[in-house]
PDB file of C-alpha atoms in Angstrom:
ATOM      1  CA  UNK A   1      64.601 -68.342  39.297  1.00 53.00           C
ATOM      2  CA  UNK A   2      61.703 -70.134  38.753  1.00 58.00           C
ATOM      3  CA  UNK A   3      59.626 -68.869  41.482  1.00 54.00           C
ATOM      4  CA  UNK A   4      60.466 -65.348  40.199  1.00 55.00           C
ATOM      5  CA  UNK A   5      59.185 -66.569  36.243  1.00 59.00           C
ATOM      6  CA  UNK A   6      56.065 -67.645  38.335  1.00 56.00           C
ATOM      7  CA  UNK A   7      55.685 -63.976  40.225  1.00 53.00           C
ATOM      8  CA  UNK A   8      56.313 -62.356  36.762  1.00 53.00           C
ATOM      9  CA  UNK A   9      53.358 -64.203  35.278  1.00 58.00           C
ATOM     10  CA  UNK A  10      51.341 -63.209  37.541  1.00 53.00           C
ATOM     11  CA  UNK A  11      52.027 -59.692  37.914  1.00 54.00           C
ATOM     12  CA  UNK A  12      51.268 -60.150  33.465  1.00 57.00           C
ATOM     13  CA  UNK A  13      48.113 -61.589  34.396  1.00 52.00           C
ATOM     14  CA  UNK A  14      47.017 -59.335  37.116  1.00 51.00           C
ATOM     15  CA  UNK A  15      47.696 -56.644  35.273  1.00 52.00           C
ATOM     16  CA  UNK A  16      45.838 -58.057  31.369  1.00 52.00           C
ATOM     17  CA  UNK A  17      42.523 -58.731  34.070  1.00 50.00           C
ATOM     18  CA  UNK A  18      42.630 -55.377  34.820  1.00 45.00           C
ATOM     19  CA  UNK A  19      42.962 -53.834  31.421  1.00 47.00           C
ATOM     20  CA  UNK A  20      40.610 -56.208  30.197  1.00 48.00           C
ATOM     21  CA  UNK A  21      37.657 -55.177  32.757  1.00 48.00           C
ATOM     22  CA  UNK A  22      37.961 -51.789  33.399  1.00 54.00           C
ATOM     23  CA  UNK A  23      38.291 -48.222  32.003  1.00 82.00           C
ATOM     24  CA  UNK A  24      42.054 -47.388  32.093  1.00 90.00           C
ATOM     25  CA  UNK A  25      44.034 -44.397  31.559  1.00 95.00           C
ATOM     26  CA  UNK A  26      47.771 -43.987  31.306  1.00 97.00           C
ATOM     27  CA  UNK A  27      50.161 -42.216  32.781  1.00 97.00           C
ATOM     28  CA  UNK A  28      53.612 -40.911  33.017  1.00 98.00           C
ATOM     29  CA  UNK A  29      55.856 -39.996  35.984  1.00 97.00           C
ATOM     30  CA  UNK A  30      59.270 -38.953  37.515  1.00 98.00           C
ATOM     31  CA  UNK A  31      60.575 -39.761  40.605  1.00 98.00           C
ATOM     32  CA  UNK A  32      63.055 -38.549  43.065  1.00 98.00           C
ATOM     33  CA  UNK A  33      64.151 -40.431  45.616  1.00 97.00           C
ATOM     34  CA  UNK A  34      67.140 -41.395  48.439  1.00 97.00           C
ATOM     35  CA  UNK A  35      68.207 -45.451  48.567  1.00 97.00           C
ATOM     36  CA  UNK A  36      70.007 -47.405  51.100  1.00 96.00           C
ATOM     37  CA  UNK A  37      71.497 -50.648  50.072  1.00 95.00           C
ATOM     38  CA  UNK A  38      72.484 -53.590  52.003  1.00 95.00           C
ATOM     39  CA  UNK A  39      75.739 -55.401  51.128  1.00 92.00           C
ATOM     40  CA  UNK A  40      77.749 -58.729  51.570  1.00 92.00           C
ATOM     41  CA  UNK A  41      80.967 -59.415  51.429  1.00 89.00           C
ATOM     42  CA  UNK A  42      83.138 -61.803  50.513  1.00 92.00           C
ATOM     43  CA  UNK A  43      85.539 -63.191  53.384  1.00 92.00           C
ATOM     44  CA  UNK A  44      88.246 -62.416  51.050  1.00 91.00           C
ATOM     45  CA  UNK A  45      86.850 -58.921  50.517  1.00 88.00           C
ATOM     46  CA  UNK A  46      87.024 -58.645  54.629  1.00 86.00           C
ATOM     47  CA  UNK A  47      90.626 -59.808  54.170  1.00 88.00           C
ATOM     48  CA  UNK A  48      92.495 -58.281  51.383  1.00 84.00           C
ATOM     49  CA  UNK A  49      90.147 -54.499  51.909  1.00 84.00           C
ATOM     50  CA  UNK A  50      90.734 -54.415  55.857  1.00 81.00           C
ATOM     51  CA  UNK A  51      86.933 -54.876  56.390  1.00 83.00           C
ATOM     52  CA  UNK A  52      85.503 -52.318  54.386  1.00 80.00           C
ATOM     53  CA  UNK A  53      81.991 -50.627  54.993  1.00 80.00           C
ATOM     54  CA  UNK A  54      80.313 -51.850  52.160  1.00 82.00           C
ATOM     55  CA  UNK A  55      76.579 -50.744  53.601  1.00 81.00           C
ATOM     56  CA  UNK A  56      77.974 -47.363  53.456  1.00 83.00           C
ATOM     57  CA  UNK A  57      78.855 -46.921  49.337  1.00 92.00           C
ATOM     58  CA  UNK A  58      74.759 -46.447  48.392  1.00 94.00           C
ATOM     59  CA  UNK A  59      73.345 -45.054  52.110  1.00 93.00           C
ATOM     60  CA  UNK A  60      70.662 -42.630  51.361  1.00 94.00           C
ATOM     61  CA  UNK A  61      71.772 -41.632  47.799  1.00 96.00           C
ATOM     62  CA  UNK A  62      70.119 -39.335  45.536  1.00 97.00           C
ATOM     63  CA  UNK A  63      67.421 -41.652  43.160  1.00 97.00           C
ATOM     64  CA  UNK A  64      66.373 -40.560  39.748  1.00 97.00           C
ATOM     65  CA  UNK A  65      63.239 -42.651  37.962  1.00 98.00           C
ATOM     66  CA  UNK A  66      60.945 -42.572  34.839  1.00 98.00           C
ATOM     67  CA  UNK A  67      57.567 -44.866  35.042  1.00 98.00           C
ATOM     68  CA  UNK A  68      54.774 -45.623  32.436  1.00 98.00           C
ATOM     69  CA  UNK A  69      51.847 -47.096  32.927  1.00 97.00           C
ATOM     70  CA  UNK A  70      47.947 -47.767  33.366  1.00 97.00           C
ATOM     71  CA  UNK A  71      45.467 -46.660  36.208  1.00 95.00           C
ATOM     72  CA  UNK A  72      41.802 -46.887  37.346  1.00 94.00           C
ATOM     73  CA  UNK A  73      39.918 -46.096  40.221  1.00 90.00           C
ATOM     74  CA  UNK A  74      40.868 -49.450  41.689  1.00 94.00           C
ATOM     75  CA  UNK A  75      44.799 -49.870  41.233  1.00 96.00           C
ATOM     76  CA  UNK A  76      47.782 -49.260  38.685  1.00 97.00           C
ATOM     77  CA  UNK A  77      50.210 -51.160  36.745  1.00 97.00           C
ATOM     78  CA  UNK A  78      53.194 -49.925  35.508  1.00 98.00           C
ATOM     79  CA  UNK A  79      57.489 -49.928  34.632  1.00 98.00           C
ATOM     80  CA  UNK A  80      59.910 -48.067  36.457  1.00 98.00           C
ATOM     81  CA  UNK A  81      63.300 -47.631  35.525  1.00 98.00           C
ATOM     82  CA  UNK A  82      66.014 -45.573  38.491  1.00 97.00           C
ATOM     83  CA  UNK A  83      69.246 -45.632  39.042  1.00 97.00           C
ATOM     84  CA  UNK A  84      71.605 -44.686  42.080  1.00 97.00           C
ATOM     85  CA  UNK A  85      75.767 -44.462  42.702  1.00 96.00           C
ATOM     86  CA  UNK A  86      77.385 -43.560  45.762  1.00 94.00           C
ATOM     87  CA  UNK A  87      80.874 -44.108  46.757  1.00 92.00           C
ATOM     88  CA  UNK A  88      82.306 -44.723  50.194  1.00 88.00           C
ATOM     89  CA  UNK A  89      85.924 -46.423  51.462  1.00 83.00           C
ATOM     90  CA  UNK A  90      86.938 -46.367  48.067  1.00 87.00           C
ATOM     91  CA  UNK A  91      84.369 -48.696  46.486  1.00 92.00           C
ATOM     92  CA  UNK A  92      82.557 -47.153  43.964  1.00 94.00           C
ATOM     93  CA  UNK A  93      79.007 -48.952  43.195  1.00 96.00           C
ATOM     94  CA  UNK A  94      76.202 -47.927  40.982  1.00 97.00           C
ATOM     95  CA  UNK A  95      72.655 -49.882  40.783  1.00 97.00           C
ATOM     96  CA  UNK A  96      70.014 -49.961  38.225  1.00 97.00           C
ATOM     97  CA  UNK A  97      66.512 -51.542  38.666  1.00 98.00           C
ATOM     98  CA  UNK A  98      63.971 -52.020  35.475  1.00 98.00           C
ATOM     99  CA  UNK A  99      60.966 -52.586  37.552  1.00 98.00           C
ATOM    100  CA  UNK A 100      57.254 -53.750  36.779  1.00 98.00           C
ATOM    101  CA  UNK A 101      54.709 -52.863  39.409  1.00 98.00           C
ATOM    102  CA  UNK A 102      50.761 -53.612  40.200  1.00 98.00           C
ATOM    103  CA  UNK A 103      49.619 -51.077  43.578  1.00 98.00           C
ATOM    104  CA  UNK A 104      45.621 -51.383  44.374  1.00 98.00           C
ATOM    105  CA  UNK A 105      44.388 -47.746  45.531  1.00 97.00           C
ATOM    106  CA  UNK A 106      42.470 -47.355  49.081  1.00 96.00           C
ATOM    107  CA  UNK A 107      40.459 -44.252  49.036  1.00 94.00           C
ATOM    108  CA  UNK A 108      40.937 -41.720  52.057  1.00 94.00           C
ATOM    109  CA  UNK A 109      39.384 -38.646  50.967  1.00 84.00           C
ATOM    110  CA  UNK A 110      38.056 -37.044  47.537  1.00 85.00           C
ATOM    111  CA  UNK A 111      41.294 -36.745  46.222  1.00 93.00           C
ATOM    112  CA  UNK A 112      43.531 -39.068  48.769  1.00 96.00           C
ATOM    113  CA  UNK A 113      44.193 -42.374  48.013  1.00 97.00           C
ATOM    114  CA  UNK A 114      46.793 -45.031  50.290  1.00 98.00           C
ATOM    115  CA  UNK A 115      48.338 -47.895  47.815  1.00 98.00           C
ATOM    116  CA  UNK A 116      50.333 -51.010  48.270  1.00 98.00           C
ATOM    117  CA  UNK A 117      51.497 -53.429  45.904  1.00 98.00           C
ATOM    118  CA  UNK A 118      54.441 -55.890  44.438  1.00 98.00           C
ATOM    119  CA  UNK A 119      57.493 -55.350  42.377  1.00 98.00           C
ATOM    120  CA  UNK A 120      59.463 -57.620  40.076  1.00 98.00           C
ATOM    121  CA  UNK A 121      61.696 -57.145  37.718  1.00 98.00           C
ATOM    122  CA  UNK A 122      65.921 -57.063  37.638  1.00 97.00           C
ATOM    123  CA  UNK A 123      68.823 -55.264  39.012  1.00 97.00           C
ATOM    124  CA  UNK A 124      71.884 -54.101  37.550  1.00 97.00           C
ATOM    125  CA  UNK A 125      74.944 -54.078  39.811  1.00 97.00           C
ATOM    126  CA  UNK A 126      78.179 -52.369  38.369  1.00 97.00           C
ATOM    127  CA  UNK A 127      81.123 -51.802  40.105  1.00 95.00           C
ATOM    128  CA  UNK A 128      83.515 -49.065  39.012  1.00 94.00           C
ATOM    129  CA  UNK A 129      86.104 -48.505  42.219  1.00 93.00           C
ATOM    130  CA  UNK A 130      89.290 -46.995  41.666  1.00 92.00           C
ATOM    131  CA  UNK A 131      92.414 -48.795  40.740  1.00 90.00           C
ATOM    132  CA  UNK A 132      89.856 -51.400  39.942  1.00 92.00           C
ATOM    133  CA  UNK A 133      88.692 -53.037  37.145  1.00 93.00           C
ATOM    134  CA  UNK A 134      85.020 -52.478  36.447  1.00 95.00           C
ATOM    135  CA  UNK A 135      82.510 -55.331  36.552  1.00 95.00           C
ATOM    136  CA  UNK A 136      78.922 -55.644  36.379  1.00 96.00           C
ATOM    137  CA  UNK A 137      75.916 -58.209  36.959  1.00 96.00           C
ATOM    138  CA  UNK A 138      72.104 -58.353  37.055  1.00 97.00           C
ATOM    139  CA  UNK A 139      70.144 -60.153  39.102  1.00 96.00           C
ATOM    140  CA  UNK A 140      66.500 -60.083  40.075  1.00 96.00           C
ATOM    141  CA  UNK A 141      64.606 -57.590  42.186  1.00 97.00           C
ATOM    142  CA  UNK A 142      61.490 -58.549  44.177  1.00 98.00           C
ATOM    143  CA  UNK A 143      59.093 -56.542  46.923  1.00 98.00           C
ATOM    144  CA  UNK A 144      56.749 -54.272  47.044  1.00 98.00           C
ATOM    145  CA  UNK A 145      55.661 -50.475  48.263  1.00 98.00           C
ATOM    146  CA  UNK A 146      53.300 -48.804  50.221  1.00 98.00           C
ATOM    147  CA  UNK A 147      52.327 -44.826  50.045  1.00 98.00           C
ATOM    148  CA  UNK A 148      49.589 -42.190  49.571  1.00 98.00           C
ATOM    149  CA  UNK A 149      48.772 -41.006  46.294  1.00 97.00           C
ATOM    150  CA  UNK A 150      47.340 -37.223  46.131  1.00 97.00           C
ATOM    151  CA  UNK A 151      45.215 -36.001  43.102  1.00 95.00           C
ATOM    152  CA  UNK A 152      46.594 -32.584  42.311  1.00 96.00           C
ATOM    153  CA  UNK A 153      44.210 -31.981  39.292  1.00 94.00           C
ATOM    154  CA  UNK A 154      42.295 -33.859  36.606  1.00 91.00           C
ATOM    155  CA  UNK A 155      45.461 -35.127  35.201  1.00 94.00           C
ATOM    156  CA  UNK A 156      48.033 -34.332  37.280  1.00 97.00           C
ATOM    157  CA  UNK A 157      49.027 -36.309  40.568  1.00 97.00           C
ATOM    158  CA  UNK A 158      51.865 -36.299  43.191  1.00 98.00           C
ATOM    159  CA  UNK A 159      52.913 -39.684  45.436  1.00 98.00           C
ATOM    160  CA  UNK A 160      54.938 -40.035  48.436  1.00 98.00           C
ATOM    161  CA  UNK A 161      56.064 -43.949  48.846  1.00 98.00           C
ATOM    162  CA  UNK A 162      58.611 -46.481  50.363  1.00 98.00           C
ATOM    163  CA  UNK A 163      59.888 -49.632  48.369  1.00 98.00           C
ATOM    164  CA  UNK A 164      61.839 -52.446  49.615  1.00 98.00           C
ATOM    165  CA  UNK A 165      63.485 -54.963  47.116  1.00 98.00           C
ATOM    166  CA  UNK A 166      65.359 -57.844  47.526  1.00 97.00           C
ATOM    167  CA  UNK A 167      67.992 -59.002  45.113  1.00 96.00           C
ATOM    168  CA  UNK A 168      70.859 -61.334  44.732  1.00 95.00           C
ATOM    169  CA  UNK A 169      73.044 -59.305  42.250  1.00 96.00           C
ATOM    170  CA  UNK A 170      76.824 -59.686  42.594  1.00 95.00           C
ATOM    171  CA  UNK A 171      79.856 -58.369  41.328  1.00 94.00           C
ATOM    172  CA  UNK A 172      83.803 -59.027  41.765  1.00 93.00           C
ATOM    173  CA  UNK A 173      86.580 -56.490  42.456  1.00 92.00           C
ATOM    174  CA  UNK A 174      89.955 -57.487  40.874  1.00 92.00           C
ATOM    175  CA  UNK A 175      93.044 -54.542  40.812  1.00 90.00           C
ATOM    176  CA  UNK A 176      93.545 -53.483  37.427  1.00 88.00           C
ATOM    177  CA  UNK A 177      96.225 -55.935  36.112  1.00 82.00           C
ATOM    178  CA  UNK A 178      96.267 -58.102  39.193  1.00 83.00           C
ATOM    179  CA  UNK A 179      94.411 -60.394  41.036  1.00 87.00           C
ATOM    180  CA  UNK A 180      90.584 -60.383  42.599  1.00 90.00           C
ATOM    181  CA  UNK A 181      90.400 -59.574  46.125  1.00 91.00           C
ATOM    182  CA  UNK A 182      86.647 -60.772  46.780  1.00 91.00           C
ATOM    183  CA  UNK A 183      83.279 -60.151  46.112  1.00 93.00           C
ATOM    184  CA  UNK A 184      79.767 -57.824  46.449  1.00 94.00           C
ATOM    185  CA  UNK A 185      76.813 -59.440  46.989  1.00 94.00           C
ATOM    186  CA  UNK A 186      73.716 -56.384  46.974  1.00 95.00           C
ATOM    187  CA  UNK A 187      71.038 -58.596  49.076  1.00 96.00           C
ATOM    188  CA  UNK A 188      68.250 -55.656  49.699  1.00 96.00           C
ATOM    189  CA  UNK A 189      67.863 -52.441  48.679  1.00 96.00           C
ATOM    190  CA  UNK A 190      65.076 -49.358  50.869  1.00 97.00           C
ATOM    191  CA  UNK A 191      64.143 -46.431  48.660  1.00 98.00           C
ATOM    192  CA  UNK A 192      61.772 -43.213  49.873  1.00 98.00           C
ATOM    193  CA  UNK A 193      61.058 -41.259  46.585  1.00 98.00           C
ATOM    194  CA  UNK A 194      58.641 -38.393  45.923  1.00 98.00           C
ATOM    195  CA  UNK A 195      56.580 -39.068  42.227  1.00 98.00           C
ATOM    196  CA  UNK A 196      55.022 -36.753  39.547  1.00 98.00           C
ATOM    197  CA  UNK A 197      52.558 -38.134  37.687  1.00 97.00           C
ATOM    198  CA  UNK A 198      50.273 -36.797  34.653  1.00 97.00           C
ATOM    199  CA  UNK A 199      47.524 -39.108  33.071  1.00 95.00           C
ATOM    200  CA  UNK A 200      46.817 -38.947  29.451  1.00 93.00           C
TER     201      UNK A 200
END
């Protein structure tokens, strides 16, 4: 954890220098996305659940998001919070990520721009299978995105991008009233999401 408190402080002071020396304007945005997770399993998992596909349960799932934050003509800062749930072999799984972000802009055109940058920030991991008992953890998220940015109007922009996180959130699965069978360990995460944005 303590080389994620380091990344955090500097995404804070990446993203003060840039408030502090240029003219910024904020912004708002929805996204839309699909996510595929990567999970581990516990060898008791493998045992008691016969092996179960755990990969499958969030594989290209529909992505809902909210961001706010600053721009210039150089770059952006800004939060993100989406969420996700799939289901698949009878594991039901759910994962939220409160995100901070800091993309620098590389113009293409008059109103094209590419971007790339680096996310922190922490995932939420719940698990809410049938027959059992629902658990939950949060762990960190770290990574970063790449996309093109495409200035619609004055205020109004649209983004098509690819993130990649890694995390170490985990969470058990126990039968209601009985004993745990093993363990979820979400170890990377691959979302492509379409954004809104509007600057004001």
């Amino acid at each position: 954890m303590t080389t994620f408190k380091k990344l955090l402080l500097a995404f804070t002071v990446m993203g003060a220098s840039v408030a502090a020396h240029a003219d910024t304007t904020n912004f708002a945005g929805l996204t839309f996305g699909q996510t595929s997770d990567k999970v581990k399993k516990s060898n008791a998992l493998n045992d008691n659940l016969n092996h179960p596909n755990a990969d499958g349960v969030i594989g290209k799932d529909n992505t809902w998001g909210v961001r706010l934050g600053q721009q210039d003509s150089q770059g952006r800062y800004y939060a993100t919070y989406d969420n996700v749930s799939g289901s698949h072999n009878g594991i039901k799984l759910r994962q939220e990520n409160l995100l901070g972000s800091y993309d620098l802009f590389y113009p293409v055109g008059g109103s094209t721009k590419l971007f790339g940058g680096a996310t922190a920030g922490l995932t939420k991991l719940t698990q809410d299978s049938p027959g059992f008992s629902r658990d939950s953890d949060i762990g960190y998220a770290i990574g970063g995105q790449v996309g093109v940015l495409q200035q619609v109007s004055q205020n109004t922009s649209v983004e098509l991008g690819y993130r990649y996180l890694r995390s170490n959130a985990s969470t058990e699965m126990s039968e209601r009233g009985g004993s745990k069978q093993g363990s979820l360990d979400l170890t990377s995460s691959a979302q492509t999401y379409l954004s809104a944005n509007y600057a004001f």
